[in-house]
Backbone as numpy.savetxt, mean C-alpha at the origin, in Angstrom:
# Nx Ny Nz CAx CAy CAz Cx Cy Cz
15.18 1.09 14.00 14.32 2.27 14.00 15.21 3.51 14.00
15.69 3.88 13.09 16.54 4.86 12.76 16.43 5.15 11.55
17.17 6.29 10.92 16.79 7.57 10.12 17.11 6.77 8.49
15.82 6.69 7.79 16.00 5.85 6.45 17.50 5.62 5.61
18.59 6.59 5.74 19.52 7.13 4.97 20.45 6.26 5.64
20.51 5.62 6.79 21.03 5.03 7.17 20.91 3.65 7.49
19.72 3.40 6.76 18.86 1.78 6.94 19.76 0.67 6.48
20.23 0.90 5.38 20.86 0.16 4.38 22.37 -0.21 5.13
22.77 0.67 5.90 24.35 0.65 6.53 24.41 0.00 7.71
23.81 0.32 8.71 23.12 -0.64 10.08 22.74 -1.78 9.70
21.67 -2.09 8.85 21.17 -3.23 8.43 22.36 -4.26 8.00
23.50 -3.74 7.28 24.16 -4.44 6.40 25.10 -4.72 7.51
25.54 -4.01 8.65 26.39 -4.45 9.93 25.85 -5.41 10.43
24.86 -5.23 10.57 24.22 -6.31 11.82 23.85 -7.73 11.19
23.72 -7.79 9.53 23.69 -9.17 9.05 25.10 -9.55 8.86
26.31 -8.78 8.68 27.45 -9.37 8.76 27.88 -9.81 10.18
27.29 -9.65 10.94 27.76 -9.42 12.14 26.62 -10.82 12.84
25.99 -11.62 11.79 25.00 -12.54 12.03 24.33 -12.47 12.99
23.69 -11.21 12.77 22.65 -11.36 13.40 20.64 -10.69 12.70
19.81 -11.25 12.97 18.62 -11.06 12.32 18.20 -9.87 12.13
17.56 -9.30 11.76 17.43 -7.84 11.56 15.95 -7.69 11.11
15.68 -6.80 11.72 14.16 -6.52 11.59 14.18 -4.76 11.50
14.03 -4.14 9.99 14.29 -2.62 9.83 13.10 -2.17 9.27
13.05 -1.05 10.04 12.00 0.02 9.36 11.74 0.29 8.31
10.52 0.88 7.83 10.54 0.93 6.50 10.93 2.10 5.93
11.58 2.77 4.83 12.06 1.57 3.74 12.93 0.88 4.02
13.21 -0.25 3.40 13.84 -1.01 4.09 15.65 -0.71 3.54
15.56 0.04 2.38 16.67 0.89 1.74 16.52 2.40 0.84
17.25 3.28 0.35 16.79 4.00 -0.37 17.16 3.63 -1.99
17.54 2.84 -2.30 17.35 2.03 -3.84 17.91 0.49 -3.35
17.07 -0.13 -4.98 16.64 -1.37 -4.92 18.02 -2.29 -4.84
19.10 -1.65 -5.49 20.49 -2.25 -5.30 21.02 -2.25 -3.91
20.85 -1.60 -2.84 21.37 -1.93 -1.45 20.12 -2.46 -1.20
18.96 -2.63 -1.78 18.09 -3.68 -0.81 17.90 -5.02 -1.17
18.34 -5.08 -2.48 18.56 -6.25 -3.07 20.33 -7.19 -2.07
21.05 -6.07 -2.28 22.54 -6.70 -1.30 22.04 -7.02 -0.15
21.04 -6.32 0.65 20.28 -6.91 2.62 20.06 -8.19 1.73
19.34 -8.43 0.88 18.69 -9.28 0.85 19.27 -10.80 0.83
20.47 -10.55 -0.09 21.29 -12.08 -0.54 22.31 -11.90 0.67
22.81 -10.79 1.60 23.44 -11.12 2.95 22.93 -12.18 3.89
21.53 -11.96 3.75 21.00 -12.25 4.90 20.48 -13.72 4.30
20.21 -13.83 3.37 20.50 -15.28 2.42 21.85 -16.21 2.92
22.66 -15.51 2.47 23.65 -16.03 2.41 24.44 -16.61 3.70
24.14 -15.31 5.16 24.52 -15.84 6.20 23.30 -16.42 7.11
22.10 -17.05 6.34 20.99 -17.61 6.88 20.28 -16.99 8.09
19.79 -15.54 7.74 19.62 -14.76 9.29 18.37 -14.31 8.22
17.14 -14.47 9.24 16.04 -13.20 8.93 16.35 -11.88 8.51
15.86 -11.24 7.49 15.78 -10.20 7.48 14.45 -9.75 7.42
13.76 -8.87 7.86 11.86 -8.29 8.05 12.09 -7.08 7.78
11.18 -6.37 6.91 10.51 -5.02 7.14 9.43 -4.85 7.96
9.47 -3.10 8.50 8.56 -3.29 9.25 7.02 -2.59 8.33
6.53 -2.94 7.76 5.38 -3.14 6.88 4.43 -3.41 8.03
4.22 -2.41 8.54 3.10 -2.67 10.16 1.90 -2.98 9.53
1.60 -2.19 8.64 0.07 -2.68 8.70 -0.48 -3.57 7.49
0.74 -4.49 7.56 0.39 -5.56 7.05 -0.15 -6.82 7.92
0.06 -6.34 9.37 0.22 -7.27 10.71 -1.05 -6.40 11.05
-1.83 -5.30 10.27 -2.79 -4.53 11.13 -4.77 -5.62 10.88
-4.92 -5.67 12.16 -6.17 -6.36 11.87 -7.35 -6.28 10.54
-7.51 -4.76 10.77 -8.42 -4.58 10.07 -8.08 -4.58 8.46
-6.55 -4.39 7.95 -5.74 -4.41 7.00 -6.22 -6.38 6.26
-6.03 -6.93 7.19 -6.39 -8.22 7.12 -7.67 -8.94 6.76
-8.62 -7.99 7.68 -10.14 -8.36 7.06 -10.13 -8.00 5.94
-10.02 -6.76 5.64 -9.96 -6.39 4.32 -9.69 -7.36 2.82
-8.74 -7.79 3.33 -8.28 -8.89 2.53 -8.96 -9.95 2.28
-9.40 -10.44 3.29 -10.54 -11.14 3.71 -11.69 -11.21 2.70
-12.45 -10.20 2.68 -13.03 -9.75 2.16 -12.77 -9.86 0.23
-12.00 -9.03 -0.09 -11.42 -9.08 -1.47 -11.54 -10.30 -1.54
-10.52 -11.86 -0.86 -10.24 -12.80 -1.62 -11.43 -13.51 -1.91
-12.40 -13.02 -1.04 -14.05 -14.29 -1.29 -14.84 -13.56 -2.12
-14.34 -12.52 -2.94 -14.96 -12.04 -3.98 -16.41 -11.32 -3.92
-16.35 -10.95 -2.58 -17.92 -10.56 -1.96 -17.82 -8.77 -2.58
-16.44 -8.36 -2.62 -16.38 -6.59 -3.48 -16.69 -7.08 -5.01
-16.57 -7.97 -5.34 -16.36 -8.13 -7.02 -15.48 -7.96 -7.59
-15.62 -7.34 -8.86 -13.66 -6.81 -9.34 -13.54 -5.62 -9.29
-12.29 -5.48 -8.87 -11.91 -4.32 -8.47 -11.56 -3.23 -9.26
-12.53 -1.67 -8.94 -12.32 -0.70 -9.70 -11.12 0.40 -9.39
-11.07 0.58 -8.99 -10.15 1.47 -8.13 -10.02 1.55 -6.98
-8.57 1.87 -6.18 -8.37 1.97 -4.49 -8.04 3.77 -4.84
-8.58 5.07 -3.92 -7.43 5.37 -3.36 -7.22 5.71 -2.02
-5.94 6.31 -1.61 -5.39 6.57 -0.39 -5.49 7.58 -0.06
-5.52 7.60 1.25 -5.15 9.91 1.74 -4.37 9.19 2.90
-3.23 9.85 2.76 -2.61 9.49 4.42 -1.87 11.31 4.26
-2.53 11.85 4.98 -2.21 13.71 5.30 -2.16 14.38 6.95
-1.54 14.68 6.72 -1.53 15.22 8.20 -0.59 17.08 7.97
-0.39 17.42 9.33 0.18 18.67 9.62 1.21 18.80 10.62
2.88 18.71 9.85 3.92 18.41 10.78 4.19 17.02 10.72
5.25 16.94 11.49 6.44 15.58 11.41 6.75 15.69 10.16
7.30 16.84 9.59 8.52 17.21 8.63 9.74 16.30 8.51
10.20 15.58 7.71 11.03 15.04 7.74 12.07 16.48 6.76
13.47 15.68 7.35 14.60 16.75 6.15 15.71 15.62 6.00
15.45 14.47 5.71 16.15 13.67 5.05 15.54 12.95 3.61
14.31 12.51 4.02 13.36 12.48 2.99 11.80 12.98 2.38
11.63 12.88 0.83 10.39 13.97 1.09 8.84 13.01 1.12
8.35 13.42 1.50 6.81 12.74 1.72 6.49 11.67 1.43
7.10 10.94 -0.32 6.50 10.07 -0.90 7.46 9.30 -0.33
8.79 8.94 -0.29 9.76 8.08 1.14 9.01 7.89 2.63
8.81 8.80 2.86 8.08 8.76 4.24 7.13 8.01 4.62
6.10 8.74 3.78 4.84 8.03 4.01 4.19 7.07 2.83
4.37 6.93 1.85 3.95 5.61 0.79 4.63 4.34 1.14
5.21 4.09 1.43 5.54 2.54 1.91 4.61 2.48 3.09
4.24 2.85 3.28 2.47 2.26 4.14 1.74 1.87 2.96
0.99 2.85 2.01 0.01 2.44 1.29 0.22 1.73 0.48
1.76 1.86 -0.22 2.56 1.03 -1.24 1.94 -0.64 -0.59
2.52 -0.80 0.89 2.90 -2.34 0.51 1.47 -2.41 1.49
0.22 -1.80 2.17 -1.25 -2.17 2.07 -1.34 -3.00 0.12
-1.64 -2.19 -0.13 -2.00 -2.13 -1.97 -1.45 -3.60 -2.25
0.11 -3.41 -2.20 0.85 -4.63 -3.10 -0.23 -6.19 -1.90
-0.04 -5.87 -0.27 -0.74 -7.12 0.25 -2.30 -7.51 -0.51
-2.83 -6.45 -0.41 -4.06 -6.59 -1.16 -4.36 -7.30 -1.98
-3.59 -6.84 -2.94 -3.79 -7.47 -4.73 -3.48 -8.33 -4.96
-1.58 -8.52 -3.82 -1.42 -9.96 -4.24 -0.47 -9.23 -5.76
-0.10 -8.29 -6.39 0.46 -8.64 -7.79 1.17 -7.34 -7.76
1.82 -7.11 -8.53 2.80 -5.52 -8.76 2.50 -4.55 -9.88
2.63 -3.15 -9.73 1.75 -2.25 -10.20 2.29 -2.72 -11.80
2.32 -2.33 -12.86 3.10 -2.17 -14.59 3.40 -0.81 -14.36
3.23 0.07 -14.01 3.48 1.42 -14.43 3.08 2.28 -13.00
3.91 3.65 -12.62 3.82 4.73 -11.49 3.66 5.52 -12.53
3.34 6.74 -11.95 3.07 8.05 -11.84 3.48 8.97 -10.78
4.24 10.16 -10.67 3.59 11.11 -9.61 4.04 12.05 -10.03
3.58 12.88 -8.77 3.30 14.78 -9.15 3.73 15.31 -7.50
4.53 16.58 -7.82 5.00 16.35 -6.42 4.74 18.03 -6.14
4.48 18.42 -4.62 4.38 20.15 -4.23 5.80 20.32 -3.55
6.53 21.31 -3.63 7.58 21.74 -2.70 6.98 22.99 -2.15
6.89 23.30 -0.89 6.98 24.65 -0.38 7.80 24.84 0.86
8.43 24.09 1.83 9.11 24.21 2.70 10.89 23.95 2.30
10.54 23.07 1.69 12.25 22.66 1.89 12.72 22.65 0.33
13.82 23.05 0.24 14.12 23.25 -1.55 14.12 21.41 -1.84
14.01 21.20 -2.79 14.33 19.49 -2.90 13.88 18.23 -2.43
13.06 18.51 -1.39 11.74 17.83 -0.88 10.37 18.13 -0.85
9.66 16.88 -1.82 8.30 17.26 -1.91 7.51 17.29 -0.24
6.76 18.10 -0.28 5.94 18.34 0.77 4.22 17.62 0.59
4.31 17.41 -0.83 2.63 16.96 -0.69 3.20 15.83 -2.17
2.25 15.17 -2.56 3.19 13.86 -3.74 1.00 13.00 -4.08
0.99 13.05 -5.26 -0.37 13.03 -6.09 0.45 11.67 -6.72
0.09 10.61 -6.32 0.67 9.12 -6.72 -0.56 7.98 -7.79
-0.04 7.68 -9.08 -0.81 6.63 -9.92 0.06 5.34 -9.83
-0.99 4.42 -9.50 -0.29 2.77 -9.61 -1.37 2.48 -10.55
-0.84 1.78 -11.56 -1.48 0.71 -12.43 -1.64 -0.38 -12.93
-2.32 -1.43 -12.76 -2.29 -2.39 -12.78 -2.86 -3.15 -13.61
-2.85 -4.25 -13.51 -3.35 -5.21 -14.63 -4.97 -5.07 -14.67
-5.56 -5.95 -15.84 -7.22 -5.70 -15.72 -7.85 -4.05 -15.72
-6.67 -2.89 -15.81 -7.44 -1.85 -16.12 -7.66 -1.59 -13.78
-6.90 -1.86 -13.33 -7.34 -1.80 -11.75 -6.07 -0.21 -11.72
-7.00 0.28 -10.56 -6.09 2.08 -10.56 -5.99 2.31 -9.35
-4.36 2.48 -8.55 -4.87 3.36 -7.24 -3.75 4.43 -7.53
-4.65 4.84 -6.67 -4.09 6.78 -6.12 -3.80 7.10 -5.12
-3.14 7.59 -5.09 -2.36 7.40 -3.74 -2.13 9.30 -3.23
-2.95 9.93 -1.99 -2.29 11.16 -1.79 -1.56 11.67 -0.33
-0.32 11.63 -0.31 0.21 11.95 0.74 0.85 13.85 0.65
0.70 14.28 1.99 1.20 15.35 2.29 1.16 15.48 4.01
2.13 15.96 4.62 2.38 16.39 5.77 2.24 18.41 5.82
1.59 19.20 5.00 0.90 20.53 4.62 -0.55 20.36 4.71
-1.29 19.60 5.31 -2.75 19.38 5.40 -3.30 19.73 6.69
-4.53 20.38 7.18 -5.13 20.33 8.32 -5.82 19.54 9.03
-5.99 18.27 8.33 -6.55 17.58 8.97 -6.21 15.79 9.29
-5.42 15.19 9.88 -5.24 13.54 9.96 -6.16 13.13 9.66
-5.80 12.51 8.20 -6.70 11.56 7.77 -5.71 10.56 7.07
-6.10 8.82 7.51 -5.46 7.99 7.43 -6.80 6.84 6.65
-7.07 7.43 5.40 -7.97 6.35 4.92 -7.95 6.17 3.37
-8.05 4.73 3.11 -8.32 3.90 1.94 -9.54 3.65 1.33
-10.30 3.63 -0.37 -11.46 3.10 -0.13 -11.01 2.57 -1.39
-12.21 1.47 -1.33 -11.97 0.52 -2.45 -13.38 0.51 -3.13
-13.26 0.68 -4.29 -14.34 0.45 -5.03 -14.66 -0.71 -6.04
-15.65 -1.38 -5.38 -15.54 -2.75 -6.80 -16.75 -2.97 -7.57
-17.09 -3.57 -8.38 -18.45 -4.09 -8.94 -19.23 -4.67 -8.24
-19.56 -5.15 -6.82 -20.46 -5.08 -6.29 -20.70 -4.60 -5.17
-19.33 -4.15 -4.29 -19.81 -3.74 -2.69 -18.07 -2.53 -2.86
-18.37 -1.47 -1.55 -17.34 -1.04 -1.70 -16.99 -0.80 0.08
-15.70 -0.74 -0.12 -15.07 -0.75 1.27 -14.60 0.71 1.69
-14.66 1.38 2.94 -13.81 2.50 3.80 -13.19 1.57 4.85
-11.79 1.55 4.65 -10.55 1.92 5.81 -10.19 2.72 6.09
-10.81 3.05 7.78 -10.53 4.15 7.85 -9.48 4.20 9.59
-8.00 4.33 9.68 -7.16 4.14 10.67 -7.24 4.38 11.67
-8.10 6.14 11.73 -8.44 7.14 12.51 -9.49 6.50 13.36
-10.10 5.91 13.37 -11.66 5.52 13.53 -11.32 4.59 14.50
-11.69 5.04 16.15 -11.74 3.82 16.75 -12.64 2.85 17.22
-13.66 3.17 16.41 -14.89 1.48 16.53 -14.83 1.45 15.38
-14.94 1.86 13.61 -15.92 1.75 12.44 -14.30 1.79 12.10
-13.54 0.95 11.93 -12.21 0.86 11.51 -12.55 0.13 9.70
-13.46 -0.75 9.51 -13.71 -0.92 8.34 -15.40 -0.58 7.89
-15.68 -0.05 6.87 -16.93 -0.13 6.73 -17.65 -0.50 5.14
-18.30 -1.79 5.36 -18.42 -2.39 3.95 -19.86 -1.78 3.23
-19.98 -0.90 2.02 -21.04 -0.13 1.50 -22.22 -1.11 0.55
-22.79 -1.74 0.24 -23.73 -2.64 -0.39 -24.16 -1.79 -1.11
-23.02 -0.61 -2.30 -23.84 0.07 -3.05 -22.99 0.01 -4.53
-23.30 0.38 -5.13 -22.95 0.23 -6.85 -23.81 0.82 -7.98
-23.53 0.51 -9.00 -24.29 1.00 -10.51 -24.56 -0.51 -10.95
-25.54 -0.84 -11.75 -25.53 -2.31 -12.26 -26.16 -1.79 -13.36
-25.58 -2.64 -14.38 -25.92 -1.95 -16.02 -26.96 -3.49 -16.31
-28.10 -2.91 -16.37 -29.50 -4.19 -16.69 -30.17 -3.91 -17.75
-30.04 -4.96 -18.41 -30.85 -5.02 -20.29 -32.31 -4.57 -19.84
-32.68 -4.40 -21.10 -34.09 -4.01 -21.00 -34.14 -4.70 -22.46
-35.55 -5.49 -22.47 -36.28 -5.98 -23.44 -35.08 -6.65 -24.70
-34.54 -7.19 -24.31 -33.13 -8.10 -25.41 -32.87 -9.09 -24.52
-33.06 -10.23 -25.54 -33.22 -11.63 -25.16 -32.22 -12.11 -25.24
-31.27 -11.16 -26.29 -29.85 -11.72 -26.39 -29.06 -11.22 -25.92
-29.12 -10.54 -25.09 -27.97 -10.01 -23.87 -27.21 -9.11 -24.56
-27.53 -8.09 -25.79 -26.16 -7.46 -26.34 -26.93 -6.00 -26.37
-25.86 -5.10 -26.36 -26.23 -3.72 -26.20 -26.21 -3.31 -27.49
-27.31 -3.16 -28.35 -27.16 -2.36 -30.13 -27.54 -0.98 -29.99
-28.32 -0.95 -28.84 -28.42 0.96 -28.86 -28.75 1.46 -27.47
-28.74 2.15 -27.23 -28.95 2.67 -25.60 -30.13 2.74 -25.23
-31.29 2.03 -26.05 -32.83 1.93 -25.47 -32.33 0.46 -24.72
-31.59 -0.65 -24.96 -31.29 -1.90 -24.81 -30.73 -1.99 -23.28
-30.30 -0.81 -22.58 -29.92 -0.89 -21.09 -29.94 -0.03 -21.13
-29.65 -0.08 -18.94 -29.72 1.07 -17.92 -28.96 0.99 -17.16
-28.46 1.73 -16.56 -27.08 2.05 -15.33 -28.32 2.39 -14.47
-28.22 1.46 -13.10 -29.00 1.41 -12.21 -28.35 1.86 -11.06
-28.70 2.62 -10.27 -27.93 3.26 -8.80 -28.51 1.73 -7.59
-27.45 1.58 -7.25 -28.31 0.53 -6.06 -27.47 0.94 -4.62
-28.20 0.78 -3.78 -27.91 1.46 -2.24 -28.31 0.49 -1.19
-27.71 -0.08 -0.55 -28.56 -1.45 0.49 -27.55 -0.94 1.73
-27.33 -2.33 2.84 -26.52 -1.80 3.85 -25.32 -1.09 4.39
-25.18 -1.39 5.30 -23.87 -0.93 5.52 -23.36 -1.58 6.68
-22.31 -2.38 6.55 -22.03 -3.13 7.47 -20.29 -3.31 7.77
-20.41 -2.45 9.25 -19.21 -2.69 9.59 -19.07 -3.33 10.70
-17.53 -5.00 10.82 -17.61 -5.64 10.80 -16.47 -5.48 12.22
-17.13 -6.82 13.10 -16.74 -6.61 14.43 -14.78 -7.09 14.47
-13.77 -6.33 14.60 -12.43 -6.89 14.56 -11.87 -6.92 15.61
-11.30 -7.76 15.83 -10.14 -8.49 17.35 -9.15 -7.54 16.94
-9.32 -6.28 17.29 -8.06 -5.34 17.28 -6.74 -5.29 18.33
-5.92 -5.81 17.78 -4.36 -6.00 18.55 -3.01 -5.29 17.92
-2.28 -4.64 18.51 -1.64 -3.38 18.43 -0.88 -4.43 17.26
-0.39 -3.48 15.58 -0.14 -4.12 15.08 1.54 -4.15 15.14
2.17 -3.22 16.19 4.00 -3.29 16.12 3.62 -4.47 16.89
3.08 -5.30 18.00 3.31 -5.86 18.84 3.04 -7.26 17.94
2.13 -7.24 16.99 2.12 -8.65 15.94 3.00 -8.79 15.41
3.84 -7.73 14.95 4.88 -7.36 13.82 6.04 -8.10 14.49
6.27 -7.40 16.03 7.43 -7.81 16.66 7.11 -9.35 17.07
6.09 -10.03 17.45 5.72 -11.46 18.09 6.27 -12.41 16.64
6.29 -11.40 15.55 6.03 -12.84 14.13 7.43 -12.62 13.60
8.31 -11.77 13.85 9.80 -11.71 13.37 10.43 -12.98 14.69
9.95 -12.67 15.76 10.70 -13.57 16.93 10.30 -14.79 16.19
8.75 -15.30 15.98 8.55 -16.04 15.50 9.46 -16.89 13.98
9.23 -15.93 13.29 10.29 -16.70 12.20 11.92 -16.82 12.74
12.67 -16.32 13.52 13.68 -16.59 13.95 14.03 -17.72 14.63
12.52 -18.06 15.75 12.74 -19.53 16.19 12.27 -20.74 15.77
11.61 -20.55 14.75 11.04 -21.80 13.61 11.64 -21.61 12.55
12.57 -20.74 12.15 13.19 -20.73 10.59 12.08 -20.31 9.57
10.93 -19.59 10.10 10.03 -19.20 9.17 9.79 -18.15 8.05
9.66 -17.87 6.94 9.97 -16.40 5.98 8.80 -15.77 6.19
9.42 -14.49 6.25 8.71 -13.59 7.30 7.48 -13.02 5.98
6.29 -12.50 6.58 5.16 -11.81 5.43 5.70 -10.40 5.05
6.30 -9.64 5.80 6.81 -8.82 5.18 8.44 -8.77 5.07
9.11 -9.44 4.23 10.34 -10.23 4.22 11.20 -9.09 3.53
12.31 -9.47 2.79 13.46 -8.51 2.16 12.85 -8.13 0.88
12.09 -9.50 0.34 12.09 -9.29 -1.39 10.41 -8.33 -0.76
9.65 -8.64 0.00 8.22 -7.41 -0.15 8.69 -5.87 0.48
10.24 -5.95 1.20 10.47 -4.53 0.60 11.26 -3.96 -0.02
11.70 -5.15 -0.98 12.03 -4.53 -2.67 11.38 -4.17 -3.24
10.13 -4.60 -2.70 9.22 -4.46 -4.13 8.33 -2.94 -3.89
8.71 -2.65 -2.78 8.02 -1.56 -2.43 8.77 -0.39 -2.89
10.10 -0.46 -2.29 11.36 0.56 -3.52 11.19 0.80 -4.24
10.85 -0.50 -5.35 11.28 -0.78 -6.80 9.64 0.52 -7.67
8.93 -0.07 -6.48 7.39 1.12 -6.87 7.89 2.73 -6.42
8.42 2.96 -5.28 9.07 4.26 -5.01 10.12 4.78 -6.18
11.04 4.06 -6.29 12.56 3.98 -7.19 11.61 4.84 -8.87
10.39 4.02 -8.93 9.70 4.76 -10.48 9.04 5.65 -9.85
8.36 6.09 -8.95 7.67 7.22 -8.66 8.53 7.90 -8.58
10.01 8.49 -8.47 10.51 9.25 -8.04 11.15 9.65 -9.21
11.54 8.69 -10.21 11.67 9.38 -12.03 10.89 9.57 -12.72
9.50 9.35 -11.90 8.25 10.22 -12.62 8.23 11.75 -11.81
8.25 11.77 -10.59 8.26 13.22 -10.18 9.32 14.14 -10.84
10.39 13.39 -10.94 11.49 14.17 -11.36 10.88 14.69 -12.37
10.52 13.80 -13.51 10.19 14.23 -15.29 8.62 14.61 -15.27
8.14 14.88 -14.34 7.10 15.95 -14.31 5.70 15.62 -14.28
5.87 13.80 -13.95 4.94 12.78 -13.69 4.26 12.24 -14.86
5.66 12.16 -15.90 5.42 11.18 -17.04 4.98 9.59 -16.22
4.43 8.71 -16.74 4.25 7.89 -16.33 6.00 7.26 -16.19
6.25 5.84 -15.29 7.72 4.97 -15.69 7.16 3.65 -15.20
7.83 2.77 -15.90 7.32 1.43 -15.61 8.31 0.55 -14.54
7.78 0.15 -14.09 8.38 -0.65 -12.83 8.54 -1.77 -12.98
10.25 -2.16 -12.82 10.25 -3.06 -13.48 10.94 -4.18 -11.89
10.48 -5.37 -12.45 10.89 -6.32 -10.84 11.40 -7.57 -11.62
């Protein structure tokens, strides 16, 4: 738990020095010193973990839950707001800071890795560090998240929503009872009078608004550093590979590493390559 710029150098002592290592996130500032943690700690058979907390976070989990039994449908878009006011960093700017939360939520989620970043970045405090960062992940099937972080905002807000073809989800961090809340609402496109199911003109269907419950769902909430820290001990004394391991925070870099030659070039899209 020390200052990102130095993750990669500590980390790389303490696996030569055989011993397990469990580092904050990021787990480097490019994919080539996190790729070297990675085959060290290979090589001298020692755990290495990121700390990807809220991948260990309950309600992060239902969520998932949820997605894999196909009860959202397919998925239209996620996005993020994680904003607040203060805890300035001046080593790194916003999208370092704070997107490896939503980064590796997203990547647990899906299960798959974005094809292509985006971003767009504000400076007003510090020359050379973004202060606010407007983030595109894209993915396969036409699936989109957005991602908006800034530490220049008035208000903490720490929430995700997911929108799918049949139900849609709020995660919301802030929230201490209604931590998830599942919406039973959508558009459903229904034929009218065609027997053969095909759309030849716009008398042939309708985009229907539908609105039903709302149900948010009771969670065994347990502090998620204290899961985080119970399941690194854990893989250390069973030899187990950890859920948020070396290569899930490469892969979280490797999504930062292109957002950050898209901010540079003015938030051309860049493809991410793993």
């Amino acid at each position: 738990a020390i200052p990102p710029l130095t993750h990669y150098k500590i980390a790389k002592q303490a696996l030569l020095h055989n011993k397990h290592v469990l580092v904050e996130k990021p787990l480097a500032l490019d994919s080539r010193s996190a790729q070297e943690l990675i085959d060290i700690a290979k090589e001298k058979g020692k755990v290495l973990m990121v700390g990807h907390t809220f991948e260990y976070n309950a309600a992060v989990r239902k969520i998932k839950e949820y997605l894999k039994s196909g009860e959202i449908g397919d998925i239209y878009y996620i996005y993020a707001q994680r904003l607040n006011l203060g805890r300035v960093r001046q080593d790194v700017n916003v999208m370092w800071n704070l997107a490896p939360h939503d980064i590796s939520i997203v990547l647990y989620w899906l299960e798959e890795e974005p094809l292509q970043v985006s971003a767009r970045g504000i400076t007003r405090l510090q020359k050379g560090l973004e202060d606010v960062v407007f983030m595109n992940l894209d993915f396969s099937d036409d699936k989109s998240v957005h991602i908006h972080l800034s530490w220049l905002d008035p208000n903490k807000v720490r929430r995700i929503t997911i929108v799918g073809s049949k139900k849609m989800i709020i995660y919301d961090d802030t929230s201490p009872d209604a931590k998830v809340q599942i919406f039973d609402k959508g558009i459903t496109r229904q034929t009218l009078n065609n027997n053969l199911g095909k759309y030849d003109d716009f008398g042939k269907f309708q985009l229907i608004k539908r609105a039903g419950d709302i149900l948010i769902p009771q969670i065994n909430f347990v502090e998620p550093l204290s899961m985080e820290c119970s399941h690194f001990i854990e893989c250390i004394q069973d030899g187990k590979r950890p859920l948020s391991d070396g290569e899930d925070g490469l892969k979280v870099i490797k999504v930062l590493e292109a957002a950050q030659k898209s901010l540079k070039a003015n938030g051309i899209p860049v493809e991410v390559k793993f």
